[in-house]
PDB file of C-alpha atoms in Angstrom:
ATOM      1  CA  ALA A 197    -104.791  20.865  52.458  1.00  0.00           C
ATOM      2  CA  THR A 198    -105.317  20.160  56.096  1.00  0.00           C
ATOM      3  CA  LEU A 199    -105.901  23.235  58.241  1.00  0.00           C
ATOM      4  CA  ALA A 200    -104.563  23.263  61.767  1.00  0.00           C
ATOM      5  CA  LEU A 201    -104.467  25.742  64.531  1.00  0.00           C
ATOM      6  CA  SER A 202    -101.515  25.550  66.783  1.00  0.00           C
ATOM      7  CA  HIS A 203    -102.225  26.292  70.673  1.00  0.00           C
ATOM      8  CA  GLY A 204    -102.171  29.895  71.264  1.00  0.00           C
ATOM      9  CA  ALA A 205    -102.472  30.836  67.718  1.00  0.00           C
ATOM     10  CA  HIS A 206    -105.203  33.421  66.999  1.00  0.00           C
ATOM     11  CA  PRO A 207    -108.285  31.839  65.137  1.00  0.00           C
ATOM     12  CA  SER A 208    -108.076  34.290  62.359  1.00  0.00           C
ATOM     13  CA  ALA A 209    -104.859  32.650  61.330  1.00  0.00           C
ATOM     14  CA  LEU A 210    -107.335  30.181  59.266  1.00  0.00           C
ATOM     15  CA  ALA A 211    -109.382  32.794  57.737  1.00  0.00           C
ATOM     16  CA  PRO A 212    -109.203  33.159  54.113  1.00  0.00           C
ATOM     17  CA  PRO A 213    -107.695  36.362  52.648  1.00  0.00           C
ATOM     18  CA  GLY A 214    -109.870  39.190  53.272  1.00  0.00           C
ATOM     19  CA  GLY A 215    -111.287  37.598  56.505  1.00  0.00           C
ATOM     20  CA  LEU A 216    -114.594  36.084  57.138  1.00  0.00           C
ATOM     21  CA  HIS A 217    -116.687  39.484  57.278  1.00  0.00           C
ATOM     22  CA  TYR A 218    -118.780  40.183  54.277  1.00  0.00           C
ATOM     23  CA  ALA A 219    -121.567  42.472  53.261  1.00  0.00           C
ATOM     24  CA  SER A 220    -125.194  41.570  52.440  1.00  0.00           C
ATOM     25  CA  PRO A 221    -125.947  37.912  51.252  1.00  0.00           C
ATOM     26  CA  GLY A 222    -126.554  37.137  47.602  1.00  0.00           C
ATOM     27  CA  PRO A 223    -125.237  34.819  45.013  1.00  0.00           C
ATOM     28  CA  PRO A 224    -121.945  33.115  45.167  1.00  0.00           C
ATOM     29  CA  ALA A 225    -119.088  35.487  43.900  1.00  0.00           C
ATOM     30  CA  GLU A 226    -117.432  34.437  40.698  1.00  0.00           C
ATOM     31  CA  GLY A 227    -114.182  32.231  41.202  1.00  0.00           C
ATOM     32  CA  GLY A 228    -115.064  31.304  44.895  1.00  0.00           C
ATOM     33  CA  ALA A 229    -113.847  34.746  46.288  1.00  0.00           C
ATOM     34  CA  ALA A 230    -116.519  35.976  48.979  1.00  0.00           C
ATOM     35  CA  GLY A 231    -117.615  39.567  48.616  1.00  0.00           C
ATOM     36  CA  ALA A 232    -120.540  41.928  48.919  1.00  0.00           C
ATOM     37  CA  GLY A 233    -122.660  39.592  46.985  1.00  0.00           C
ATOM     38  CA  ALA A 234    -121.894  36.506  48.876  1.00  0.00           C
ATOM     39  CA  ARG A 235    -124.712  34.263  49.922  1.00  0.00           C
ATOM     40  CA  LEU A 236    -125.076  33.692  53.680  1.00  0.00           C
ATOM     41  CA  VAL A 237    -124.347  30.256  55.300  1.00  0.00           C
ATOM     42  CA  VAL A 238    -125.159  29.948  58.902  1.00  0.00           C
ATOM     43  CA  LEU A 239    -122.938  27.539  61.025  1.00  0.00           C
ATOM     44  CA  ASP A 240    -123.905  25.951  64.292  1.00  0.00           C
ATOM     45  CA  GLY A 241    -120.523  26.170  65.999  1.00  0.00           C
ATOM     46  CA  PRO A 242    -121.253  23.787  68.839  1.00  0.00           C
ATOM     47  CA  ASN A 243    -122.362  20.954  66.655  1.00  0.00           C
ATOM     48  CA  ILE A 244    -119.459  21.170  64.291  1.00  0.00           C
ATOM     49  CA  ALA A 245    -117.020  21.520  67.192  1.00  0.00           C
ATOM     50  CA  PHE A 246    -118.311  18.495  68.882  1.00  0.00           C
ATOM     51  CA  LYS A 247    -118.449  16.256  65.633  1.00  0.00           C
ATOM     52  CA  HIS A 248    -115.032  17.420  64.640  1.00  0.00           C
ATOM     53  CA  GLY A 249    -113.783  16.742  68.145  1.00  0.00           C
ATOM     54  CA  GLY A 250    -114.987  13.228  68.347  1.00  0.00           C
ATOM     55  CA  THR A 251    -115.047  11.289  71.536  1.00  0.00           C
ATOM     56  CA  ALA A 252    -112.243  10.291  73.919  1.00  0.00           C
ATOM     57  CA  VAL A 253    -111.996   7.780  76.633  1.00  0.00           C
ATOM     58  CA  VAL A 254    -111.714   9.611  80.091  1.00  0.00           C
ATOM     59  CA  GLY A 255    -110.033   8.080  83.224  1.00  0.00           C
ATOM     60  CA  HIS A 256    -109.965   4.606  84.463  1.00  0.00           C
ATOM     61  CA  SER A 257    -113.706   4.275  84.264  1.00  0.00           C
ATOM     62  CA  GLY A 258    -113.507   4.013  80.400  1.00  0.00           C
ATOM     63  CA  ARG A 259    -116.280   6.784  80.165  1.00  0.00           C
ATOM     64  CA  LEU A 260    -116.552   8.350  76.687  1.00  0.00           C
ATOM     65  CA  GLU A 261    -116.691  12.165  76.620  1.00  0.00           C
ATOM     66  CA  ALA A 262    -117.313  14.464  73.645  1.00  0.00           C
ATOM     67  CA  ARG A 263    -114.379  16.982  72.752  1.00  0.00           C
ATOM     68  CA  PHE A 264    -115.074  20.554  71.672  1.00  0.00           C
ATOM     69  CA  SER A 265    -112.888  21.308  68.710  1.00  0.00           C
ATOM     70  CA  VAL A 266    -112.539  25.078  67.942  1.00  0.00           C
ATOM     71  CA  ASN A 267    -110.349  24.075  64.985  1.00  0.00           C
ATOM     72  CA  GLY A 268    -113.394  22.203  63.482  1.00  0.00           C
ATOM     73  CA  ILE A 269    -115.353  25.710  63.506  1.00  0.00           C
ATOM     74  CA  LEU A 270    -112.504  27.443  61.848  1.00  0.00           C
ATOM     75  CA  VAL A 271    -112.127  24.777  59.148  1.00  0.00           C
ATOM     76  CA  ALA A 272    -115.927  24.821  58.465  1.00  0.00           C
ATOM     77  CA  ALA A 273    -116.049  28.666  58.259  1.00  0.00           C
ATOM     78  CA  ALA A 274    -112.904  28.675  55.946  1.00  0.00           C
ATOM     79  CA  PHE A 275    -114.277  26.064  53.746  1.00  0.00           C
ATOM     80  CA  PHE A 276    -117.550  27.974  52.962  1.00  0.00           C
ATOM     81  CA  ALA A 277    -115.642  31.359  52.742  1.00  0.00           C
ATOM     82  CA  GLY A 278    -113.227  29.778  50.372  1.00  0.00           C
ATOM     83  CA  LYS A 279    -116.088  28.738  48.335  1.00  0.00           C
ATOM     84  CA  GLY A 280    -117.544  32.269  47.942  1.00  0.00           C
ATOM     85  CA  TYR A 281    -120.107  32.361  50.645  1.00  0.00           C
ATOM     86  CA  ARG A 282    -120.310  34.479  53.574  1.00  0.00           C
ATOM     87  CA  ALA A 283    -119.920  32.289  56.595  1.00  0.00           C
ATOM     88  CA  VAL A 284    -121.342  33.271  60.099  1.00  0.00           C
ATOM     89  CA  VAL A 285    -120.901  30.928  63.001  1.00  0.00           C
ATOM     90  CA  PHE A 286    -123.260  31.001  66.139  1.00  0.00           C
ATOM     91  CA  VAL A 287    -121.903  29.995  69.562  1.00  0.00           C
ATOM     92  CA  GLN A 288    -123.454  30.196  72.957  1.00  0.00           C
ATOM     93  CA  GLU A 289    -122.199  33.418  74.969  1.00  0.00           C
ATOM     94  CA  GLN A 290    -121.155  30.924  77.760  1.00  0.00           C
ATOM     95  CA  THR A 291    -118.971  29.022  75.445  1.00  0.00           C
ATOM     96  CA  ALA A 292    -117.186  32.186  74.587  1.00  0.00           C
ATOM     97  CA  GLU A 293    -117.096  33.164  78.124  1.00  0.00           C
ATOM     98  CA  ARG A 294    -115.349  29.743  79.042  1.00  0.00           C
ATOM     99  CA  SER A 295    -113.087  29.473  76.108  1.00  0.00           C
ATOM    100  CA  PRO A 296    -110.341  32.099  75.241  1.00  0.00           C
ATOM    101  CA  GLU A 297    -110.209  30.592  71.622  1.00  0.00           C
ATOM    102  CA  VAL A 298    -113.735  31.167  71.073  1.00  0.00           C
ATOM    103  CA  ALA A 299    -113.678  34.564  72.548  1.00  0.00           C
ATOM    104  CA  ALA A 300    -111.030  35.275  70.057  1.00  0.00           C
ATOM    105  CA  MET A 301    -113.171  34.011  67.323  1.00  0.00           C
ATOM    106  CA  VAL A 302    -116.140  36.344  68.357  1.00  0.00           C
ATOM    107  CA  ARG A 303    -113.708  39.350  68.670  1.00  0.00           C
ATOM    108  CA  GLY A 304    -112.203  38.575  65.298  1.00  0.00           C
ATOM    109  CA  GLY A 305    -115.538  38.366  63.623  1.00  0.00           C
ATOM    110  CA  VAL A 306    -115.554  34.646  62.952  1.00  0.00           C
ATOM    111  CA  ALA A 307    -118.250  33.897  65.245  1.00  0.00           C
ATOM    112  CA  VAL A 308    -121.358  35.524  66.881  1.00  0.00           C
ATOM    113  CA  ALA A 309    -122.161  34.846  70.412  1.00  0.00           C
ATOM    114  CA  VAL A 310    -125.780  34.355  71.247  1.00  0.00           C
ATOM    115  CA  PRO A 311    -127.536  33.950  74.582  1.00  0.00           C
ATOM    116  CA  GLY A 312    -127.975  30.447  75.661  1.00  0.00           C
ATOM    117  CA  GLY A 313    -131.661  30.487  75.994  1.00  0.00           C
ATOM    118  CA  GLU A 314    -131.995  31.768  72.415  1.00  0.00           C
ATOM    119  CA  TYR A 315    -129.791  29.047  70.919  1.00  0.00           C
TER     120      TYR A 315
END
């Protein structure tokens, strides 16, 4: 199944049933449902976003520019959560401040914003 986030949609729209918040880490839950005993998976949000976004030719110069894909972060988090893991995505605070979609992910508990110097 392909997951897509339409423009303006809330990032939690791709969260699996029960959301992406779970209690303490532990072994994967039976049947792929994440729960209190779910193991922790830490995801590097920007790395995932740039890899998923790929590159695009910009302007007449033909310069390649990396694209940041918020949808890529959501797909990765939903993948691991669907496998029964507690998925936590880290993003830089400045990214959350500049992107309404990433800020919504932080507010919705899909991502955690960390100071840029600590990243």
